[in-house]
């Protein structure tokens, strides 16, 4: 058992940050997914109503990578009352050669935060206008912060606004994020907020739409990353109809738990057969945005291939240690 | 992260054995499953054909237990060529209150071996004749050994025969198991082997039946525990028809990956709607065996509730340690 590497959250936070390398790793994961050969089973989901908890388990096997990750993501929604965050979790990395456990990453959700933010950067890199300077973020949680940081890795963002249900949280985050060439302000009017950004990122746990279709303007790119369960919904279903291009991280997932689900249920969107995935655009199988005035939407629900990619990346970062 | 308990295979082997307490824990798990309230999602299964590997992930939430387990069971079938066992794996225990990781059990499959053998004991305790003294084991692997040990915890077994595809392995195991009031011999003729036992346990990875229905005799109990995937099949489908009572660990699973699957596919067995589960018999909702001449079959595919039960049991065994 001595060959199993155990890494704590502190060790992982010290060594890994949201940087270009992390974005490239996630971009490559989506490309590999598009090229085929990746095995990514449906998410195992367990609901525990009597303790107001849920557990998701994701995994994916990516040919060519030395290991594959199994990620456990619990969400226990009474935790805040106990002074704990709702979500936590960890990953296990198993050898692609033998199935033996290689590493236990006690990241407490940190690697998920990283790979989720990195996916936002990948979506913006391939779908947002190259001259995008203004960002709008819906939500004021951890991903609001990280998505904004992620955008700056791929686009020359120098102004941002934040809308959140709680205006105090939006103001606090705006203040914290301002600096290093970035001006951030809170915007209490969601319509004004929406109209501002060249890129809009929605990062809320909303179960009813917070972004209306008639607020969108030509040239915008929207990344919706809050919805990762069938009950969640951030975009007015008409947004998908309004957009020139809808892109999923994984169609099979967004159909069940992304913005696509809500649009399909509302009967507004019918072209679900031919929709591209983010990887199709990365590898050039789909042209993506073809005009600076187009409206594009990326619907990100989070995939096991991202987890395997970030876990492999993390292990590689420690591979030279004794 | 310092409050996460990490236990190695050696530690777990030192502290936990196949004993009455383990059998009781698994019996109680089946009873809880039958009483309701347990949440047990379908198994997450991933096949990696290019490396001849597979991964199963099981979990179950059992109200009243302090934690729930997520178990990863890889099977990599080229491992023996590399001098490694095909199967390995580990469990993670999460808090039922907060979802936080409580423990990482690097058991390398040991706890699965324990809970699988214990389930065999539970099945025999509730379905075999109380005067059963003779056991027949098909297979000569680790579970062949453990199932025989398990039977001795619940029935006065003093004679056993072993049949295996490889007669040398059967002979070796018979020799090793003989002693402490038990006489074991290898039996190269599977029909003779089948006729011998008051209890028959099949523990093989067979994909074609190894036990024929016309070999069964009144009064026997059969536990089929080898099949845990859709491609496996140990019992001639007519066995289920021949038996007076068929009992599943979990009908939803045996229908997909147990002996029931093969019988349903063969069109031989039709009463799948009203079949009892092992827990129904434990809690007295179903009478189980009602006559010593009846033939009973237990179809065990392995359930997440067993994993949560054995993991909780393991943690409790270490709870007094610093």
Coordinates of C-alpha atoms in Angstrom, one line a residue:
Chain A
X1 CA 0.0 0.0 0.0
X2 CA 3.0 2.2 0.4
X3 CA 2.9 3.1 -3.3
X4 CA -0.4 4.9 -2.9
X5 CA 0.1 8.6 -2.9
X6 CA -2.2 10.6 -0.6
X7 CA -2.4 14.3 -1.2
X8 CA -4.2 16.7 1.1
X9 CA -6.2 19.8 0.1
X10 CA -3.4 22.1 1.4
X11 CA -0.7 20.3 -0.7
X12 CA -2.9 20.5 -3.8
X13 CA -3.7 24.2 -3.2
X14 CA 0.0 24.9 -2.8
X15 CA 1.0 23.3 -6.0
X16 CA -1.9 23.8 -8.4
X17 CA -3.5 27.1 -9.4
X18 CA -5.9 28.3 -12.1
X19 CA -3.3 29.0 -14.8
X20 CA -2.7 28.5 -18.5
X21 CA -1.5 24.9 -17.9
X22 CA -4.7 24.0 -16.2
X23 CA -6.8 25.5 -19.0
X24 CA -4.7 23.6 -21.6
X25 CA -5.2 20.4 -19.8
X26 CA -9.0 20.8 -19.7
X27 CA -9.0 21.9 -23.4
X28 CA -7.1 18.8 -24.3
X29 CA -9.6 16.7 -22.3
X30 CA -12.5 18.1 -24.4
X31 CA -10.5 17.5 -27.6
X32 CA -9.9 13.9 -26.6
X33 CA -13.6 13.5 -25.8
X34 CA -14.5 14.7 -29.2
X35 CA -11.9 12.5 -31.0
X36 CA -13.5 9.4 -29.5
X37 CA -12.2 6.5 -27.4
X38 CA -13.1 8.1 -24.1
X39 CA -15.3 6.0 -21.9
X40 CA -17.5 8.2 -19.7
X41 CA -20.5 6.5 -18.1
X42 CA -23.5 8.3 -16.8
X43 CA -23.1 10.0 -13.5
X44 CA -24.0 8.0 -10.4
X45 CA -26.4 10.2 -8.5
X46 CA -27.7 9.4 -5.0
X47 CA -30.3 11.6 -3.2
X48 CA -30.7 11.3 0.6
X49 CA -33.8 13.4 1.3
X50 CA -33.9 12.8 5.0
X51 CA -30.5 14.5 5.5
X52 CA -31.0 17.0 2.6
X53 CA -28.0 15.5 0.9
X54 CA -26.9 14.2 -2.4
X55 CA -23.8 12.5 -3.9
X56 CA -22.6 12.5 -7.4
X57 CA -19.9 10.1 -8.6
X58 CA -18.2 10.8 -11.9
X59 CA -15.5 9.0 -13.8
X60 CA -14.0 8.8 -17.3
X61 CA -11.4 6.7 -18.9
X62 CA -9.2 8.6 -21.3
X63 CA -6.9 6.4 -23.5
X64 CA -3.3 7.4 -23.3
X65 CA -3.5 8.9 -19.8
X66 CA -1.7 6.9 -17.1
X67 CA -4.6 6.9 -14.7
X68 CA -8.3 7.6 -14.5
X69 CA -10.2 9.4 -11.7
X70 CA -13.3 8.6 -9.7
X71 CA -14.7 11.7 -8.2
X72 CA -17.1 11.8 -5.3
X73 CA -19.0 15.1 -5.0
X74 CA -21.3 15.3 -2.0
X75 CA -23.7 18.2 -1.5
X76 CA -25.3 18.5 1.9
X77 CA -27.4 21.6 2.0
X78 CA -27.9 21.9 5.8
X79 CA -24.2 22.3 6.2
X80 CA -24.2 26.1 6.1
X81 CA -26.3 26.0 9.3
X82 CA -23.4 23.9 10.8
X83 CA -20.8 26.4 9.6
X84 CA -19.6 24.1 6.8
X85 CA -19.7 24.5 3.1
X86 CA -22.4 22.5 1.3
X87 CA -20.0 20.8 -1.0
X88 CA -16.8 18.9 -0.5
X89 CA -15.5 15.6 -1.9
X90 CA -12.4 13.9 -3.2
X91 CA -10.9 12.0 -6.1
X92 CA -9.3 8.6 -6.4
X93 CA -6.9 7.9 -9.3
X94 CA -6.6 4.4 -10.5
X95 CA -4.0 3.0 -12.9
X96 CA -5.1 2.7 -16.5
X97 CA -2.8 -0.4 -16.8
X98 CA -3.8 -2.4 -13.7
X99 CA -6.8 -0.7 -12.1
X100 CA -4.8 -0.4 -8.8
X101 CA -5.2 2.7 -6.7
X102 CA -2.5 5.1 -7.5
X103 CA -3.5 8.2 -5.5
X104 CA -6.1 9.6 -3.1
X105 CA -6.6 13.3 -3.6
X106 CA -8.3 14.7 -0.5
X107 CA -9.0 17.9 -2.3
X108 CA -12.3 18.7 -0.6
X109 CA -13.6 19.9 -4.0
X110 CA -10.7 22.1 -4.9
X111 CA -9.8 20.2 -8.1
X112 CA -13.4 20.4 -9.2
X113 CA -13.4 24.2 -8.7
X114 CA -10.2 24.4 -10.8
X115 CA -11.4 22.2 -13.6
X116 CA -14.8 23.9 -13.7
X117 CA -13.2 27.3 -13.9
X118 CA -10.8 26.1 -16.6
X119 CA -13.7 24.8 -18.6
X120 CA -15.2 28.3 -18.6
X121 CA -11.9 29.6 -20.0
X122 CA -11.9 26.9 -22.7
X123 CA -15.4 27.9 -23.7
X124 CA -14.5 31.6 -23.8
X125 CA -11.3 30.8 -25.8
X126 CA -13.3 29.0 -28.5
X127 CA -16.6 30.9 -28.5
X128 CA -16.2 34.5 -27.3
X129 CA -15.1 37.3 -29.6
X130 CA -11.4 37.7 -29.5
X131 CA -11.7 41.3 -28.6
X132 CA -14.0 40.7 -25.6
X133 CA -13.0 43.1 -22.8
X134 CA -16.1 43.3 -20.7
X135 CA -17.4 40.4 -18.5
X136 CA -20.6 40.0 -16.7
X137 CA -20.9 37.5 -13.9
X138 CA -24.2 36.3 -12.4
X139 CA -23.5 35.0 -9.0
X140 CA -21.1 35.9 -6.2
X141 CA -19.9 32.6 -5.0
X142 CA -16.5 30.9 -5.4
X143 CA -17.1 30.1 -9.1
X144 CA -18.1 33.7 -9.8
X145 CA -14.6 34.6 -8.6
X146 CA -12.8 31.8 -10.4
X147 CA -14.7 32.1 -13.7
X148 CA -13.7 35.8 -13.8
X149 CA -10.1 34.9 -13.2
X150 CA -10.4 32.2 -15.8
X151 CA -11.7 34.6 -18.5
X152 CA -8.7 36.8 -18.0
X153 CA -6.4 33.9 -19.0
X154 CA -7.9 33.8 -22.4
X155 CA -9.4 37.3 -23.2
X156 CA -8.2 40.9 -22.5
X157 CA -10.9 41.5 -19.9
X158 CA -10.5 44.8 -18.1
X159 CA -14.0 45.6 -16.9
X160 CA -16.5 43.4 -15.2
X161 CA -19.9 43.7 -13.5
X162 CA -21.4 41.3 -11.0
X163 CA -25.0 40.7 -10.3
X164 CA -26.1 38.5 -7.4
X165 CA -29.4 37.9 -5.6
X166 CA -27.7 39.3 -2.5
X167 CA -26.4 42.8 -3.5
X168 CA -24.0 42.9 -0.6
X169 CA -22.2 39.8 -1.8
X170 CA -21.9 41.2 -5.2
X171 CA -20.5 44.5 -3.8
X172 CA -18.0 42.6 -1.7
X173 CA -16.8 40.4 -4.5
X174 CA -16.5 43.4 -6.9
X175 CA -14.3 45.2 -4.4
X176 CA -12.1 42.1 -3.9
X177 CA -11.7 41.5 -7.6
X178 CA -10.9 45.0 -8.6
X179 CA -7.2 45.5 -9.2
X180 CA -4.3 44.3 -11.4
X181 CA -5.8 46.1 -14.5
X182 CA -9.4 45.0 -13.8
X183 CA -12.3 47.3 -12.8
X184 CA -15.2 45.4 -11.2
X185 CA -18.5 46.8 -10.0
X186 CA -21.7 45.4 -8.7
X187 CA -24.8 45.9 -10.9
X188 CA -28.1 45.5 -9.0
X189 CA -30.2 45.5 -12.3
X190 CA -29.8 42.1 -14.0
X191 CA -30.8 43.5 -17.3
X192 CA -28.1 46.2 -17.2
X193 CA -25.7 43.6 -16.0
X194 CA -26.5 41.3 -18.9
X195 CA -26.2 44.1 -21.5
X196 CA -22.8 45.1 -20.3
X197 CA -20.7 42.0 -20.9
X198 CA -19.1 40.7 -24.1
X199 CA -19.0 37.6 -22.1
X200 CA -21.7 36.6 -19.6
X201 CA -21.0 33.8 -17.1
X202 CA -23.9 32.5 -15.0
X203 CA -22.7 30.7 -11.9
X204 CA -25.7 30.4 -9.7
X205 CA -27.7 27.5 -8.3
X206 CA -30.9 29.1 -9.8
X207 CA -33.9 26.9 -10.4
X208 CA -35.7 29.6 -12.4
X209 CA -34.1 31.6 -15.2
X210 CA -32.0 34.7 -14.2
X211 CA -31.0 35.7 -17.7
X212 CA -33.7 36.7 -20.2
X213 CA -33.4 36.2 -23.9
X214 CA -34.4 39.8 -24.8
X215 CA -31.5 41.1 -22.7
X216 CA -29.0 39.5 -25.0
X217 CA -27.2 41.6 -27.7
X218 CA -25.3 40.6 -30.8
X219 CA -21.7 39.5 -30.3
X220 CA -22.2 38.2 -26.8
X221 CA -21.0 34.8 -25.5
X222 CA -22.8 33.2 -22.6
X223 CA -21.3 30.4 -20.5
X224 CA -23.9 28.9 -18.3
X225 CA -22.2 26.7 -15.7
X226 CA -24.5 26.7 -12.7
X227 CA -26.9 24.0 -13.8
X228 CA -25.6 20.6 -13.2
X229 CA -28.8 18.9 -12.1
X230 CA -32.3 18.4 -13.5
X231 CA -33.8 20.9 -11.1
X232 CA -31.5 23.8 -12.0
X233 CA -32.0 26.4 -14.7
X234 CA -30.3 29.8 -15.3
X235 CA -31.2 30.7 -18.8
X236 CA -34.6 31.7 -20.1
X237 CA -35.2 28.8 -22.5
X238 CA -35.7 31.4 -25.3
X239 CA -32.0 32.2 -25.0
X240 CA -31.1 29.0 -26.7
X241 CA -33.5 29.9 -29.5
X242 CA -32.1 33.4 -29.7
X243 CA -28.5 32.3 -29.9
X244 CA -26.8 31.6 -33.2
X245 CA -24.8 28.7 -31.7
X246 CA -25.5 26.4 -28.7
X247 CA -22.6 24.3 -27.5
X248 CA -22.7 21.6 -24.8
X249 CA -19.9 20.2 -22.9
X250 CA -21.6 16.9 -23.3
X251 CA -25.0 16.7 -25.1
X252 CA -26.0 13.6 -23.3
X253 CA -25.6 15.4 -20.0
X254 CA -27.0 18.9 -20.9
X255 CA -30.1 17.2 -22.2
X256 CA -30.7 15.7 -18.7
X257 CA -29.3 18.4 -16.4
X258 CA -28.2 21.5 -18.3
X259 CA -29.9 24.5 -19.8
X260 CA -30.8 22.3 -22.8
X261 CA -33.1 20.2 -20.5
X262 CA -35.2 23.3 -19.6
X263 CA -35.3 24.5 -23.2
X264 CA -36.4 21.0 -24.4
X265 CA -39.0 20.8 -21.7
X266 CA -40.3 24.2 -22.6
X267 CA -40.7 22.9 -26.2
X268 CA -38.7 25.9 -27.4
X269 CA -35.7 24.1 -28.8
X270 CA -35.9 21.2 -31.2
X271 CA -32.5 20.8 -32.9
X272 CA -30.9 18.7 -30.2
X273 CA -29.8 16.0 -32.7
X274 CA -27.1 18.0 -34.4
X275 CA -25.7 20.2 -31.7
X276 CA -22.0 20.4 -31.4
X277 CA -20.0 19.8 -28.2
X278 CA -17.2 22.0 -27.1
X279 CA -14.6 19.4 -28.2
X280 CA -16.0 19.4 -31.7
X281 CA -15.0 23.1 -31.9
X282 CA -11.6 22.6 -30.3
X283 CA -10.6 19.9 -32.9
X284 CA -12.1 21.9 -35.8
X285 CA -14.9 19.5 -36.6
X286 CA -17.4 22.4 -36.1
X287 CA -16.5 26.0 -37.0
X288 CA -17.8 27.5 -33.8
X289 CA -18.4 31.3 -33.9
X290 CA -18.2 32.5 -37.5
X291 CA -19.1 36.1 -37.1
X292 CA -18.3 38.7 -34.4
X293 CA -22.0 39.6 -34.2
X294 CA -23.2 36.1 -33.4
X295 CA -24.6 35.1 -30.0
X296 CA -23.1 31.9 -28.6
X297 CA -24.0 29.8 -25.6
X298 CA -21.9 27.2 -23.8
X299 CA -23.8 24.9 -21.5
X300 CA -21.4 23.4 -19.0
X301 CA -22.6 20.6 -16.7
X302 CA -19.2 19.2 -15.8
X303 CA -17.8 16.0 -17.1
X304 CA -15.8 13.0 -15.8
X305 CA -13.2 13.6 -18.4
X306 CA -12.4 16.9 -16.8
X307 CA -11.9 15.2 -13.5
X308 CA -9.6 12.6 -14.9
X309 CA -7.7 15.3 -16.7
X310 CA -7.2 17.6 -13.7
X311 CA -6.4 14.6 -11.4
X312 CA -3.7 13.4 -13.8
X313 CA -2.4 17.0 -14.1
X314 CA -2.3 17.2 -10.3
X315 CA -0.4 13.9 -9.9
X316 CA 2.0 14.9 -12.6
X317 CA 2.8 18.1 -10.6
X318 CA 3.9 15.9 -7.7
X319 CA 5.6 13.2 -9.7
X320 CA 9.1 14.5 -9.0
X321 CA 8.6 14.5 -5.3
X322 CA 9.9 11.6 -3.2
Chain B
X1 CA -8.1 17.1 6.6
X2 CA -6.4 15.7 9.7
X3 CA -9.7 14.2 10.8
X4 CA -9.8 11.8 7.8
X5 CA -8.9 8.3 8.8
X6 CA -6.8 6.4 6.4
X7 CA -6.6 2.6 7.0
X8 CA -4.5 0.2 5.0
X9 CA -5.2 -3.3 3.9
X10 CA -2.8 -4.6 6.6
X11 CA -4.6 -2.7 9.3
X12 CA -8.0 -3.9 8.2
X13 CA -6.9 -7.5 7.9
X14 CA -5.4 -7.4 11.3
X15 CA -8.6 -6.1 12.9
X16 CA -11.4 -7.6 10.9
X17 CA -12.1 -11.3 10.2
X18 CA -14.9 -13.3 8.9
X19 CA -16.8 -13.9 12.1
X20 CA -20.2 -13.9 13.6
X21 CA -20.1 -10.1 14.1
X22 CA -19.5 -9.6 10.4
X23 CA -22.3 -11.9 9.4
X24 CA -24.7 -10.1 11.8
X25 CA -23.7 -6.8 10.3
X26 CA -24.5 -8.0 6.8
X27 CA -27.7 -9.6 7.9
X28 CA -28.8 -6.4 9.5
X29 CA -28.0 -4.5 6.2
X30 CA -30.3 -6.8 4.3
X31 CA -33.0 -6.3 6.9
X32 CA -32.7 -2.6 6.7
X33 CA -32.8 -2.8 2.9
X34 CA -36.1 -4.7 3.2
X35 CA -37.6 -2.3 5.7
X36 CA -37.2 0.6 3.3
X37 CA -35.5 4.0 3.5
X38 CA -32.2 2.7 2.1
X39 CA -31.1 4.6 -1.0
X40 CA -29.2 2.4 -3.3
X41 CA -28.6 3.7 -6.8
X42 CA -27.8 1.5 -9.8
X43 CA -24.2 0.5 -10.0
X44 CA -21.9 2.7 -12.1
X45 CA -20.1 0.4 -14.5
X46 CA -17.3 1.4 -16.8
X47 CA -15.8 -0.9 -19.4
X48 CA -12.3 -0.1 -20.8
X49 CA -12.0 -2.6 -23.6
X50 CA -8.6 -1.5 -24.9
X51 CA -7.0 -2.3 -21.5
X52 CA -9.3 -5.3 -20.8
X53 CA -10.5 -3.5 -17.7
X54 CA -13.7 -2.6 -15.9
X55 CA -14.7 -0.5 -12.9
X56 CA -17.8 -0.8 -10.8
X57 CA -18.8 1.8 -8.3
X58 CA -21.4 1.0 -5.7
X59 CA -22.9 3.0 -2.9
X60 CA -25.8 3.0 -0.6
X61 CA -27.2 5.3 2.1
X62 CA -28.6 3.5 5.1
X63 CA -30.6 5.8 7.5
X64 CA -29.3 5.5 11.0
X65 CA -25.7 4.6 10.1
X66 CA -23.2 7.4 10.8
X67 CA -21.6 7.1 7.3
X68 CA -22.1 5.7 3.9
X69 CA -19.5 4.0 1.7
X70 CA -18.6 4.5 -1.9
X71 CA -16.8 1.5 -3.2
X72 CA -14.6 1.3 -6.3
X73 CA -14.0 -2.2 -7.6
X74 CA -11.7 -2.4 -10.6
X75 CA -11.2 -5.7 -12.6
X76 CA -8.3 -5.7 -14.9
X77 CA -8.1 -9.1 -16.5
X78 CA -4.6 -8.9 -18.0
X79 CA -3.2 -8.4 -14.5
X80 CA -2.5 -12.1 -13.8
X81 CA 0.0 -12.0 -16.7
X82 CA 1.7 -9.1 -14.8
X83 CA 1.7 -11.1 -11.5
X84 CA -1.1 -9.1 -10.0
X85 CA -4.6 -10.2 -9.0
X86 CA -7.4 -9.1 -11.4
X87 CA -9.4 -7.3 -8.8
X88 CA -8.5 -4.7 -6.2
X89 CA -10.2 -1.5 -5.1
X90 CA -11.0 0.6 -2.0
X91 CA -13.8 2.3 -0.2
X92 CA -14.4 5.9 0.9
X93 CA -16.7 6.6 3.9
X94 CA -18.6 9.8 3.9
X95 CA -20.5 11.3 6.8
X96 CA -24.3 10.8 6.7
X97 CA -24.6 14.2 8.5
X98 CA -22.4 16.4 6.4
X99 CA -21.2 14.4 3.4
X100 CA -17.6 15.1 4.4
X101 CA -15.0 12.4 3.9
X102 CA -14.6 10.4 7.1
X103 CA -12.3 7.6 6.1
X104 CA -10.4 6.1 3.2
X105 CA -10.2 2.3 3.4
X106 CA -7.4 1.1 1.2
X107 CA -8.6 -2.4 1.6
X108 CA -7.6 -3.6 -1.8
X109 CA -10.9 -5.6 -2.0
X110 CA -10.6 -7.2 1.4
X111 CA -13.8 -5.7 2.8
X112 CA -15.6 -6.8 -0.4
X113 CA -14.3 -10.4 0.2
X114 CA -15.6 -10.2 3.8
X115 CA -19.0 -8.8 3.0
X116 CA -19.5 -11.2 0.1
X117 CA -18.6 -14.2 2.2
X118 CA -20.8 -12.9 5.0
X119 CA -23.8 -12.6 2.6
X120 CA -23.3 -16.3 1.8
X121 CA -23.6 -17.1 5.5
X122 CA -26.7 -15.0 5.8
X123 CA -28.3 -16.7 2.9
X124 CA -27.5 -20.1 4.3
X125 CA -28.7 -19.1 7.8
X126 CA -32.1 -18.2 6.4
X127 CA -32.5 -20.7 3.6
X128 CA -30.5 -23.9 4.2
X129 CA -31.9 -26.7 6.3
X130 CA -30.8 -26.3 9.9
X131 CA -29.3 -29.8 9.9
X132 CA -27.1 -29.1 6.8
X133 CA -23.7 -30.8 7.4
X134 CA -22.4 -31.3 3.9
X135 CA -21.3 -28.5 1.7
X136 CA -20.4 -28.4 -2.0
X137 CA -18.3 -25.6 -3.4
X138 CA -18.0 -24.9 -7.1
X139 CA -14.8 -23.0 -7.7
X140 CA -11.4 -22.9 -6.0
X141 CA -10.6 -19.2 -5.7
X142 CA -10.6 -17.0 -2.7
X143 CA -14.4 -16.9 -2.3
X144 CA -14.5 -20.7 -2.5
X145 CA -12.4 -20.7 0.6
X146 CA -14.3 -17.9 2.3
X147 CA -17.8 -19.1 1.5
X148 CA -16.9 -22.5 3.1
X149 CA -15.6 -20.7 6.2
X150 CA -18.8 -18.6 6.2
X151 CA -21.1 -21.6 6.1
X152 CA -19.4 -23.1 9.2
X153 CA -20.4 -20.0 11.1
X154 CA -24.1 -20.7 10.6
X155 CA -24.5 -24.5 9.9
X156 CA -22.8 -27.6 11.4
X157 CA -20.8 -28.3 8.3
X158 CA -18.3 -31.2 8.8
X159 CA -17.9 -32.5 5.2
X160 CA -17.3 -30.6 2.0
X161 CA -16.4 -31.3 -1.6
X162 CA -14.9 -28.9 -4.1
X163 CA -15.2 -29.0 -7.8
X164 CA -13.2 -26.7 -10.0
X165 CA -12.4 -26.5 -13.7
X166 CA -8.7 -26.9 -12.7
X167 CA -8.6 -30.2 -10.6
X168 CA -5.3 -29.3 -9.1
X169 CA -6.6 -26.2 -7.6
X170 CA -9.6 -28.1 -6.2
X171 CA -7.2 -30.6 -4.7
X172 CA -5.0 -28.0 -3.2
X173 CA -7.8 -26.1 -1.6
X174 CA -9.4 -29.3 -0.3
X175 CA -6.2 -30.1 1.4
X176 CA -5.8 -26.6 2.9
X177 CA -9.3 -26.5 4.2
X178 CA -9.3 -29.9 5.8
X179 CA -8.9 -29.7 9.6
X180 CA -10.6 -28.3 12.7
X181 CA -13.5 -30.8 12.4
X182 CA -13.9 -30.4 8.6
X183 CA -13.2 -33.1 6.0
X184 CA -12.8 -31.6 2.5
X185 CA -12.1 -33.5 -0.7
X186 CA -11.9 -32.6 -4.4
X187 CA -14.6 -34.1 -6.6
X188 CA -13.7 -34.1 -10.3
X189 CA -17.3 -35.0 -11.4
X190 CA -19.5 -31.9 -11.1
X191 CA -22.7 -34.0 -10.9
X192 CA -21.3 -36.1 -8.0
X193 CA -20.2 -32.8 -6.4
X194 CA -23.6 -31.3 -6.8
X195 CA -25.4 -34.3 -5.4
X196 CA -23.2 -34.3 -2.3
X197 CA -24.0 -31.0 -0.6
X198 CA -26.9 -30.0 1.6
X199 CA -25.7 -26.6 0.6
X200 CA -24.1 -25.8 -2.8
X201 CA -22.2 -22.6 -3.3
X202 CA -21.1 -21.6 -6.8
X203 CA -18.2 -19.1 -6.7
X204 CA -16.9 -19.1 -10.3
X205 CA -16.7 -16.5 -13.1
X206 CA -18.5 -18.9 -15.4
X207 CA -20.3 -17.5 -18.4
X208 CA -22.0 -20.8 -19.2
X209 CA -23.9 -22.9 -16.6
X210 CA -21.8 -25.2 -14.4
X211 CA -24.7 -26.6 -12.3
X212 CA -27.5 -28.5 -14.0
X213 CA -31.0 -28.6 -12.8
X214 CA -31.3 -32.4 -12.9
X215 CA -28.4 -32.7 -10.5
X216 CA -30.4 -31.0 -7.7
X217 CA -32.1 -33.1 -5.1
X218 CA -34.8 -32.2 -2.5
X219 CA -33.7 -30.3 0.5
X220 CA -30.7 -28.6 -1.0
X221 CA -29.9 -24.9 -0.8
X222 CA -27.9 -23.3 -3.6
X223 CA -26.1 -19.9 -3.2
X224 CA -25.0 -18.6 -6.5
X225 CA -22.5 -15.8 -5.9
X226 CA -20.3 -15.8 -8.9
X227 CA -22.5 -13.8 -11.3
X228 CA -22.3 -10.1 -10.8
X229 CA -22.3 -9.0 -14.5
X230 CA -24.6 -9.5 -17.4
X231 CA -22.2 -11.9 -19.1
X232 CA -21.9 -14.3 -16.2
X233 CA -24.1 -17.4 -15.6
X234 CA -23.4 -20.3 -13.2
X235 CA -26.8 -22.0 -13.0
X236 CA -28.6 -23.8 -15.7
X237 CA -31.7 -21.6 -16.1
X238 CA -33.9 -24.6 -15.3
X239 CA -32.5 -24.6 -11.8
X240 CA -34.7 -21.6 -11.0
X241 CA -37.7 -23.4 -12.3
X242 CA -36.9 -26.5 -10.4
X243 CA -36.4 -24.7 -7.1
X244 CA -39.3 -24.2 -4.7
X245 CA -38.0 -20.8 -3.7
X246 CA -35.8 -18.3 -5.5
X247 CA -34.4 -15.4 -3.4
X248 CA -32.4 -12.4 -4.7
X249 CA -30.2 -10.1 -2.8
X250 CA -31.7 -7.4 -4.9
X251 CA -34.2 -8.2 -7.6
X252 CA -33.4 -5.1 -9.6
X253 CA -29.8 -6.3 -9.8
X254 CA -30.3 -10.0 -10.3
X255 CA -32.6 -9.2 -13.1
X256 CA -29.8 -7.4 -14.8
X257 CA -26.7 -9.3 -13.8
X258 CA -27.6 -12.4 -11.7
X259 CA -28.8 -15.9 -12.4
X260 CA -32.3 -14.4 -12.8
X261 CA -31.1 -12.5 -15.9
X262 CA -30.1 -15.8 -17.7
X263 CA -33.3 -17.5 -16.7
X264 CA -35.4 -14.6 -17.9
X265 CA -33.5 -14.5 -21.2
X266 CA -34.0 -18.2 -21.7
X267 CA -37.7 -17.6 -21.2
X268 CA -37.8 -20.2 -18.5
X269 CA -38.8 -18.1 -15.5
X270 CA -41.7 -15.8 -15.5
X271 CA -42.6 -14.9 -11.9
X272 CA -40.1 -12.1 -11.5
X273 CA -42.7 -9.7 -10.2
X274 CA -43.3 -11.3 -6.8
X275 CA -39.9 -12.7 -5.9
X276 CA -38.7 -12.2 -2.4
X277 CA -35.4 -10.6 -1.5
X278 CA -33.1 -12.0 1.2
X279 CA -34.1 -9.1 3.5
X280 CA -37.8 -10.0 3.2
X281 CA -37.1 -13.4 4.7
X282 CA -34.8 -11.9 7.5
X283 CA -37.5 -9.6 8.7
X284 CA -40.3 -12.2 8.4
X285 CA -42.2 -10.7 5.6
X286 CA -41.7 -13.8 3.6
X287 CA -41.6 -17.3 5.2
X288 CA -38.5 -18.5 3.3
X289 CA -38.0 -22.3 3.4
X290 CA -41.1 -24.0 4.8
X291 CA -40.2 -27.6 4.4
X292 CA -36.9 -29.5 4.8
X293 CA -37.4 -31.1 1.3
X294 CA -37.6 -27.9 -0.6
X295 CA -35.0 -26.7 -2.9
X296 CA -34.0 -23.0 -2.4
X297 CA -31.7 -20.7 -4.4
X298 CA -30.1 -17.5 -3.3
X299 CA -28.9 -15.3 -6.1
X300 CA -26.2 -12.9 -4.8
X301 CA -24.8 -10.2 -7.0
X302 CA -23.5 -7.9 -4.2
X303 CA -25.1 -4.7 -3.1
X304 CA -24.0 -1.3 -2.0
X305 CA -25.8 -1.7 1.3
X306 CA -23.4 -4.5 2.1
X307 CA -20.5 -2.2 1.4
X308 CA -21.8 0.6 3.6
X309 CA -22.5 -1.9 6.3
X310 CA -19.0 -3.5 6.3
X311 CA -17.3 -0.1 6.0
X312 CA -19.2 1.2 9.0
X313 CA -18.3 -2.0 10.9
X314 CA -14.7 -1.6 10.0
X315 CA -14.6 2.1 11.1
X316 CA -16.3 1.1 14.4
X317 CA -13.6 -1.4 15.0
X318 CA -11.0 1.4 14.9
X319 CA -13.1 4.0 16.7
X320 CA -11.4 3.6 20.0
X321 CA -7.9 4.1 18.5
X322 CA -6.3 7.5 18.7

